[in-house]
Amino acid sequence: MGHPFPIREIARQAGLSEATVDRVLNGRGGVRESTAREVRQAIADLDRQRTQVRLVGRTFMVDIVMQAPERFTTAVRAALEAELPSLRPAVLRSRFHFRETGPAGELVRILDRIARRGSQGVILKAPDVPEVTAAVGRLEAAGVPVVTLVTDLPASARRAYVGIDDRAAGATAAYLMGQWLGRRPGNILTSLSSGFFRNEEEREMGFRSAMRARHPERTLVEIAEGQGLDATQYDLVRAALERDPDIRAVYSIGGGNIATLRAFDDLGRDCAVFVAHDLDHDNTRLLREHRLSAVLHHDLRQDVREACHTVMRAHDALPPAGPTLPSAIQVVTPYNMPPQAAV
C-alpha cells in the first residue's frame, strides 16, 4: 500500500493506533477488514488534504458525521475541501464518517467513539432522535464542540446550527408551486426521505401551512421513508401515482428525484411542476434538462466555512460572534444556475 505519509499521520487521520496502522500497511494480519478499509480511507483523505498536512499552524482535527445519500455527502466533502485554504493560518484536517441509511445506534457508536478518542469538533447531519441527542451531550461533556449542519437537533447541547430556515424554504416552495400551477387542476406529491430529520419536517410544515393559506383547494399527497435513495424512492412514487391519478406536481423535500421522474415516465404521466432542494450532481443535470422547475439551493461552501469557524471559536481561536444567521435561500432555475454548479 504505497503512500508518502508517516504512520503517525495516518494513525491520527484514521483514529487508530500506530501499531494497528503498521500491521495493516505491512500485511501482518490480525486486523479486521473494516479496520484495513479505515486505513485506506485515511490515506485517501490525507492525499486530498495534502496541502494541509504540511502546513505549520494551529491544527484542528474535525470529524464530519453525516447520514445522507452519497450525492449529498460528496457535495459536502467537496465544499469543505475547497474551503480549507481560506482557514489559514489555522490548519483544519477532516475525518469523514458517511452513511446513506441505517439504525440510529450506528451513528451513536460513531459519535461515542469520537468522544473517547478525542476531536477538536464534530460537524453533524443526523436524525432528530433521543439517542443521537444524548450522544451529542456526551461529546460536549468530553470537550468536543458539535455543530449541526443542514438539519438541526434543537434539544441537544450542540453549539450552533448552520443551514437555511427550513420553514421559509417550504413556504417558498409553496409560493412557487401555486404560481406555476395557476388554475390547472391537480394534486401535489410531497416526498420526504425520512420523518426523523428536523429540516425535512420543518420544510413540510412550511409548505403545508402556505398551501393551506393560499391554495386550500389543493390536495397534498405525502410519501416518506425513501431515504432519498433512487432504489427505494421509485416504488413509493409509483405506488402513490397508481393510487391517485390526479397527482400533477411534486415538492421533493428529501431527494431521489431521478427515480421520481422515472416513475412518472413509466406510467406515462406528466409532472407539470417539480420543485426540489440542493444543487447536487443529480439535480444539476435534471435542471439543465428542464426536468425540474426550480431548485431551492444554499451555498454549502459558506455553510461549512461557518461550521468550521464555530468550532474554532469554541477553542478561542477566533473572536466571539453573534448568533449564526440562516443561510440565504436561492431559487435556481435552468436560466440562472451559478457558475460553480456541479457538472
CSV table of C-alpha atoms in Angstrom, one decimal:
chain,number,residue,atom,x,y,z
A,1,MET,CA,0.0,0.0,0.0
A,2,GLY,CA,2.2,2.8,-1.3
A,3,HIS,CA,1.9,6.3,0.3
A,4,PRO,CA,4.0,9.3,1.2
A,5,PHE,CA,2.7,9.8,4.7
A,6,PRO,CA,4.2,9.0,8.1
A,7,ILE,CA,2.5,6.3,10.1
A,8,ARG,CA,1.7,8.7,12.9
A,9,GLU,CA,-0.2,11.0,10.4
A,10,ILE,CA,-2.2,8.0,9.0
A,11,ALA,CA,-3.0,6.9,12.5
A,12,ARG,CA,-4.2,10.3,13.5
A,13,GLN,CA,-6.3,10.6,10.4
A,14,ALA,CA,-7.9,7.2,10.9
A,15,GLY,CA,-8.2,7.5,14.7
A,16,LEU,CA,-6.3,4.2,15.2
A,17,SER,CA,-3.1,3.3,17.0
A,18,GLU,CA,0.2,3.5,15.1
A,19,ALA,CA,0.7,-0.2,15.8
A,20,THR,CA,-2.6,-1.1,14.1
A,21,VAL,CA,-1.7,1.1,11.1
A,22,ASP,CA,1.7,-0.6,10.9
A,23,ARG,CA,0.1,-4.0,10.8
A,24,VAL,CA,-2.2,-3.0,8.0
A,25,LEU,CA,0.4,-1.4,5.9
A,26,ASN,CA,2.8,-4.3,6.2
A,27,GLY,CA,0.1,-7.0,5.9
A,28,ARG,CA,0.9,-8.7,9.2
A,29,GLY,CA,-2.6,-9.9,9.7
A,30,GLY,CA,-4.8,-9.9,12.8
A,31,VAL,CA,-6.7,-6.9,11.7
A,32,ARG,CA,-10.3,-6.8,10.6
A,33,GLU,CA,-11.1,-5.9,7.0
A,34,SER,CA,-13.2,-2.9,8.3
A,35,THR,CA,-10.0,-1.6,10.0
A,36,ALA,CA,-8.0,-2.0,6.9
A,37,ARG,CA,-10.6,0.0,5.0
A,38,GLU,CA,-10.3,2.8,7.5
A,39,VAL,CA,-6.6,2.9,6.9
A,40,ARG,CA,-7.0,3.0,3.2
A,41,GLN,CA,-9.7,5.7,3.5
A,42,ALA,CA,-7.3,7.7,5.8
A,43,ILE,CA,-4.6,7.6,3.2
A,44,ALA,CA,-7.1,8.8,0.5
A,45,ASP,CA,-8.2,11.6,2.8
A,46,LEU,CA,-4.7,12.7,3.5
A,47,ASP,CA,-3.9,12.7,-0.2
A,48,ARG,CA,-6.8,15.1,-0.9
A,49,GLN,CA,-5.8,17.2,2.1
A,50,ARG,CA,-2.1,17.1,1.2
A,51,THR,CA,-1.7,20.9,1.3
A,52,GLN,CA,-2.9,21.0,4.9
A,53,VAL,CA,-0.8,18.1,6.2
A,54,ARG,CA,2.5,20.0,5.7
A,55,LEU,CA,1.3,23.4,6.9
A,56,VAL,CA,2.6,24.9,10.2
A,57,GLY,CA,-0.1,26.4,12.4
A,58,ARG,CA,-2.7,25.6,15.0
A,59,THR,CA,-4.3,22.4,13.8
A,60,PHE,CA,-7.9,21.4,14.2
A,61,MET,CA,-8.9,17.8,13.6
A,62,VAL,CA,-12.7,17.9,12.8
A,63,ASP,CA,-14.9,14.9,12.3
A,64,ILE,CA,-17.7,15.1,9.7
A,65,VAL,CA,-20.6,12.7,10.6
A,66,MET,CA,-23.5,12.5,8.2
A,67,GLN,CA,-26.4,10.3,7.3
A,68,ALA,CA,-27.3,11.3,3.7
A,69,PRO,CA,-27.3,10.0,0.2
A,70,GLU,CA,-23.9,9.8,-1.5
A,71,ARG,CA,-24.7,12.6,-3.9
A,72,PHE,CA,-25.1,15.0,-0.9
A,73,THR,CA,-22.1,13.8,1.2
A,74,THR,CA,-19.9,14.1,-2.0
A,75,ALA,CA,-21.1,17.7,-2.3
A,76,VAL,CA,-20.3,18.4,1.4
A,77,ARG,CA,-16.8,16.9,1.1
A,78,ALA,CA,-16.0,18.9,-2.0
A,79,ALA,CA,-17.3,22.1,-0.3
A,80,LEU,CA,-15.2,21.6,2.8
A,81,GLU,CA,-12.0,20.7,1.0
A,82,ALA,CA,-12.5,23.8,-1.2
A,83,GLU,CA,-12.7,25.9,1.9
A,84,LEU,CA,-9.6,24.6,3.6
A,85,PRO,CA,-7.2,27.2,2.2
A,86,SER,CA,-9.5,30.0,3.4
A,87,LEU,CA,-9.0,29.0,7.0
A,88,ARG,CA,-5.2,29.7,7.1
A,89,PRO,CA,-3.2,30.4,9.2
A,90,ALA,CA,-5.2,27.7,11.1
A,91,VAL,CA,-4.8,24.2,9.7
A,92,LEU,CA,-8.0,22.2,9.5
A,93,ARG,CA,-7.9,18.5,8.9
A,94,SER,CA,-11.1,16.4,8.5
A,95,ARG,CA,-12.2,12.8,9.0
A,96,PHE,CA,-15.3,11.7,7.3
A,97,HIS,CA,-17.9,9.3,8.6
A,98,PHE,CA,-20.6,9.0,5.9
A,99,ARG,CA,-23.5,6.5,5.6
A,100,GLU,CA,-26.7,6.6,3.5
A,101,THR,CA,-29.0,4.9,5.9
A,102,GLY,CA,-29.2,2.6,8.9
A,103,PRO,CA,-30.3,2.5,12.5
A,104,ALA,CA,-29.5,5.4,14.8
A,105,GLY,CA,-27.5,3.1,17.0
A,106,GLU,CA,-24.7,3.0,14.4
A,107,LEU,CA,-24.5,6.8,14.4
A,108,VAL,CA,-24.4,6.8,18.2
A,109,ARG,CA,-21.5,4.3,18.1
A,110,ILE,CA,-19.5,6.6,15.8
A,111,LEU,CA,-20.2,9.6,18.0
A,112,ASP,CA,-19.2,7.8,21.2
A,113,ARG,CA,-16.0,6.5,19.5
A,114,ILE,CA,-15.1,10.1,18.6
A,115,ALA,CA,-15.8,11.2,22.2
A,116,ARG,CA,-13.4,8.5,23.5
A,117,ARG,CA,-10.5,9.2,21.2
A,118,GLY,CA,-10.9,13.0,21.0
A,119,SER,CA,-11.5,15.6,18.3
A,120,GLN,CA,-11.5,19.3,18.1
A,121,GLY,CA,-15.1,19.3,16.8
A,122,VAL,CA,-17.9,17.4,15.1
A,123,ILE,CA,-20.0,18.7,12.2
A,124,LEU,CA,-23.1,16.6,12.2
A,125,LYS,CA,-26.1,15.7,10.0
A,126,ALA,CA,-28.3,13.2,11.8
A,127,PRO,CA,-31.9,12.3,12.5
A,128,ASP,CA,-33.5,14.1,15.5
A,129,VAL,CA,-34.0,11.2,17.8
A,130,PRO,CA,-33.3,10.9,21.6
A,131,GLU,CA,-30.3,8.6,21.4
A,132,VAL,CA,-28.5,10.9,19.0
A,133,THR,CA,-29.3,13.9,21.2
A,134,ALA,CA,-27.8,12.1,24.2
A,135,ALA,CA,-24.7,11.2,22.2
A,136,VAL,CA,-24.2,14.9,21.3
A,137,GLY,CA,-24.4,15.7,25.1
A,138,ARG,CA,-21.7,13.2,25.8
A,139,LEU,CA,-19.5,14.8,23.1
A,140,GLU,CA,-19.9,18.2,24.6
A,141,ALA,CA,-19.3,16.9,28.1
A,142,ALA,CA,-16.0,15.4,26.7
A,143,GLY,CA,-15.0,18.9,25.4
A,144,VAL,CA,-15.9,18.2,21.7
A,145,PRO,CA,-18.0,21.0,20.3
A,146,VAL,CA,-20.8,19.9,17.9
A,147,VAL,CA,-22.2,21.9,15.1
A,148,THR,CA,-25.3,20.6,13.3
A,149,LEU,CA,-25.3,21.1,9.5
A,150,VAL,CA,-28.4,21.3,7.2
A,151,THR,CA,-30.7,19.7,9.8
A,152,ASP,CA,-30.8,20.6,13.5
A,153,LEU,CA,-31.0,18.9,16.8
A,154,PRO,CA,-32.6,21.8,18.8
A,155,ALA,CA,-33.0,19.8,22.0
A,156,SER,CA,-29.3,18.8,22.1
A,157,ALA,CA,-26.3,20.5,23.6
A,158,ARG,CA,-24.9,21.4,20.1
A,159,ARG,CA,-23.1,24.8,19.8
A,160,ALA,CA,-24.9,26.0,16.7
A,161,TYR,CA,-27.0,25.1,13.7
A,162,VAL,CA,-25.8,26.1,10.3
A,163,GLY,CA,-28.2,26.0,7.4
A,164,ILE,CA,-31.3,27.6,5.9
A,165,ASP,CA,-34.6,28.5,7.6
A,166,ASP,CA,-36.4,25.4,6.5
A,167,ARG,CA,-40.0,26.6,7.2
A,168,ALA,CA,-39.3,29.6,5.0
A,169,ALA,CA,-37.9,27.2,2.3
A,170,GLY,CA,-41.1,25.2,2.4
A,171,ALA,CA,-43.3,28.3,2.2
A,172,THR,CA,-41.2,29.5,-0.8
A,173,ALA,CA,-41.8,26.1,-2.5
A,174,ALA,CA,-45.5,26.5,-1.9
A,175,TYR,CA,-45.5,30.0,-3.4
A,176,LEU,CA,-43.7,28.8,-6.5
A,177,MET,CA,-45.9,25.8,-6.8
A,178,GLY,CA,-49.1,27.9,-6.6
A,179,GLN,CA,-47.8,30.5,-9.1
A,180,TRP,CA,-46.7,27.9,-11.7
A,181,LEU,CA,-49.7,25.6,-11.4
A,182,GLY,CA,-52.1,28.5,-11.6
A,183,ARG,CA,-55.6,27.4,-12.2
A,184,ARG,CA,-54.7,24.0,-13.6
A,185,PRO,CA,-56.2,21.1,-11.6
A,186,GLY,CA,-54.1,18.6,-9.9
A,187,ASN,CA,-52.8,17.2,-6.6
A,188,ILE,CA,-49.3,17.7,-5.3
A,189,LEU,CA,-47.0,14.9,-4.1
A,190,THR,CA,-44.7,15.8,-1.2
A,191,SER,CA,-41.8,13.5,-0.7
A,192,LEU,CA,-39.6,13.2,2.5
A,193,SER,CA,-36.6,11.0,2.8
A,194,SER,CA,-37.4,10.4,6.5
A,195,GLY,CA,-39.7,11.9,9.1
A,196,PHE,CA,-36.9,11.9,11.6
A,197,PHE,CA,-34.8,14.7,10.0
A,198,ARG,CA,-35.8,18.0,11.5
A,199,ASN,CA,-35.1,20.0,8.4
A,200,GLU,CA,-37.5,17.9,6.3
A,201,GLU,CA,-40.2,18.1,8.9
A,202,GLU,CA,-39.8,21.9,9.0
A,203,ARG,CA,-39.9,22.2,5.2
A,204,GLU,CA,-43.1,20.1,5.1
A,205,MET,CA,-44.8,22.2,7.7
A,206,GLY,CA,-43.9,25.4,6.0
A,207,PHE,CA,-45.1,24.1,2.7
A,208,ARG,CA,-48.4,22.7,4.1
A,209,SER,CA,-49.1,25.9,6.0
A,210,ALA,CA,-48.6,28.2,3.0
A,211,MET,CA,-50.6,25.9,0.7
A,212,ARG,CA,-53.4,25.8,3.2
A,213,ALA,CA,-53.5,29.6,3.4
A,214,ARG,CA,-53.1,30.3,-0.3
A,215,HIS,CA,-54.5,27.3,-2.1
A,216,PRO,CA,-56.8,25.4,0.2
A,217,GLU,CA,-58.4,23.6,-2.7
A,218,ARG,CA,-55.1,21.6,-3.5
A,219,THR,CA,-54.8,18.1,-2.1
A,220,LEU,CA,-51.3,17.2,-0.8
A,221,VAL,CA,-50.3,13.5,-1.0
A,222,GLU,CA,-47.3,12.6,1.2
A,223,ILE,CA,-44.8,9.8,0.9
A,224,ALA,CA,-41.8,9.2,3.3
A,225,GLU,CA,-39.0,6.9,4.3
A,226,GLY,CA,-37.5,6.5,0.8
A,227,GLN,CA,-34.2,7.8,2.4
A,228,GLY,CA,-33.6,9.9,-0.6
A,229,LEU,CA,-32.3,6.8,-2.5
A,230,ASP,CA,-33.5,6.0,-6.0
A,231,ALA,CA,-33.8,2.3,-5.3
A,232,THR,CA,-36.5,2.8,-2.6
A,233,GLN,CA,-38.0,6.1,-3.9
A,234,TYR,CA,-39.2,4.7,-7.2
A,235,ASP,CA,-41.5,2.1,-5.6
A,236,LEU,CA,-43.0,4.7,-3.2
A,237,VAL,CA,-43.7,7.2,-6.0
A,238,ARG,CA,-45.1,4.7,-8.4
A,239,ALA,CA,-47.5,3.3,-5.8
A,240,ALA,CA,-48.7,6.9,-5.0
A,241,LEU,CA,-49.2,7.7,-8.7
A,242,GLU,CA,-51.2,4.5,-9.2
A,243,ARG,CA,-53.4,5.3,-6.2
A,244,ASP,CA,-54.0,8.9,-7.2
A,245,PRO,CA,-54.5,9.7,-10.9
A,246,ASP,CA,-54.7,13.4,-10.1
A,247,ILE,CA,-51.1,14.0,-8.9
A,248,ARG,CA,-49.7,16.6,-11.3
A,249,ALA,CA,-46.8,18.2,-9.3
A,250,VAL,CA,-44.0,17.3,-6.9
A,251,TYR,CA,-42.4,19.0,-4.0
A,252,SER,CA,-39.3,16.9,-3.3
A,253,ILE,CA,-38.1,17.6,0.2
A,254,GLY,CA,-35.7,14.6,0.6
A,255,GLY,CA,-34.4,13.8,-2.9
A,256,GLY,CA,-34.4,10.7,-5.1
A,257,ASN,CA,-35.6,12.8,-8.0
A,258,ILE,CA,-34.3,10.7,-10.8
A,259,ALA,CA,-36.4,7.8,-9.5
A,260,THR,CA,-39.4,10.1,-9.0
A,261,LEU,CA,-39.3,11.3,-12.6
A,262,ARG,CA,-38.8,7.7,-13.9
A,263,ALA,CA,-42.0,6.6,-12.1
A,264,PHE,CA,-43.9,9.4,-13.8
A,265,ASP,CA,-42.4,8.4,-17.2
A,266,ASP,CA,-43.0,4.7,-16.8
A,267,LEU,CA,-46.7,5.4,-16.1
A,268,GLY,CA,-47.0,7.9,-19.0
A,269,ARG,CA,-47.8,10.7,-16.5
A,270,ASP,CA,-46.8,14.3,-16.8
A,271,CYS,CA,-45.2,16.3,-13.9
A,272,ALA,CA,-46.3,19.9,-14.6
A,273,VAL,CA,-44.2,21.5,-11.7
A,274,PHE,CA,-41.3,19.9,-9.8
A,275,VAL,CA,-39.6,21.9,-7.0
A,276,ALA,CA,-36.6,20.2,-5.3
A,277,HIS,CA,-33.7,21.0,-2.9
A,278,ASP,CA,-29.9,21.3,-3.3
A,279,LEU,CA,-27.9,21.7,-6.4
A,280,ASP,CA,-26.1,18.4,-6.3
A,281,HIS,CA,-25.0,16.4,-9.4
A,282,ASP,CA,-28.4,14.8,-10.0
A,283,ASN,CA,-30.4,18.0,-9.6
A,284,THR,CA,-28.0,20.0,-11.7
A,285,ARG,CA,-28.4,17.6,-14.6
A,286,LEU,CA,-32.2,17.4,-14.2
A,287,LEU,CA,-32.4,21.2,-14.1
A,288,ARG,CA,-30.3,21.6,-17.2
A,289,GLU,CA,-32.6,19.1,-19.0
A,290,HIS,CA,-35.7,21.2,-17.8
A,291,ARG,CA,-37.0,18.2,-15.8
A,292,LEU,CA,-37.1,20.3,-12.7
A,293,SER,CA,-38.9,23.6,-12.5
A,294,ALA,CA,-36.6,25.0,-9.7
A,295,VAL,CA,-34.1,24.0,-7.1
A,296,LEU,CA,-34.1,25.7,-3.6
A,297,HIS,CA,-30.3,25.9,-3.0
A,298,HIS,CA,-28.0,27.3,-0.4
A,299,ASP,CA,-24.2,27.8,-0.5
A,300,LEU,CA,-22.6,24.7,1.0
A,301,ARG,CA,-19.2,26.3,1.0
A,302,GLN,CA,-20.5,29.2,3.1
A,303,ASP,CA,-22.2,26.7,5.4
A,304,VAL,CA,-19.1,24.5,6.0
A,305,ARG,CA,-17.0,27.6,6.5
A,306,GLU,CA,-19.3,28.9,9.2
A,307,ALA,CA,-19.4,25.5,10.8
A,308,CYS,CA,-15.6,25.4,10.9
A,309,HIS,CA,-15.4,28.9,12.3
A,310,THR,CA,-17.9,27.9,15.1
A,311,VAL,CA,-15.6,25.0,16.0
A,312,MET,CA,-12.6,27.4,16.0
A,313,ARG,CA,-14.4,29.9,18.2
A,314,ALA,CA,-15.2,27.1,20.7
A,315,HIS,CA,-11.4,26.8,21.1
A,316,ASP,CA,-10.9,30.6,21.3
A,317,ALA,CA,-9.1,30.6,18.0
A,318,LEU,CA,-11.4,33.3,16.7
A,319,PRO,CA,-13.1,36.2,18.4
A,320,PRO,CA,-16.7,35.6,19.6
A,321,ALA,CA,-19.5,36.3,17.2
A,322,GLY,CA,-23.2,36.8,17.4
A,323,PRO,CA,-25.8,34.2,16.7
A,324,THR,CA,-25.5,32.2,13.5
A,325,LEU,CA,-28.0,33.6,10.9
A,326,PRO,CA,-29.8,31.3,8.5
A,327,SER,CA,-28.2,30.7,5.1
A,328,ALA,CA,-29.7,32.6,2.1
A,329,ILE,CA,-32.3,30.5,0.1
A,330,GLN,CA,-31.5,30.7,-3.6
A,331,VAL,CA,-34.2,29.9,-6.2
A,332,VAL,CA,-32.3,28.3,-9.1
A,333,THR,CA,-33.9,27.7,-12.4
A,334,PRO,CA,-32.4,26.4,-15.7
A,335,TYR,CA,-31.6,30.1,-16.6
A,336,ASN,CA,-29.7,31.3,-13.5
A,337,MET,CA,-27.6,28.4,-12.5
A,338,PRO,CA,-24.4,29.5,-10.6
A,339,PRO,CA,-21.1,29.1,-12.3
A,340,GLN,CA,-19.9,26.6,-9.7
A,341,ALA,CA,-22.8,24.2,-10.3
A,342,ALA,CA,-21.9,20.6,-10.3
A,343,VAL,CA,-21.2,19.1,-13.7
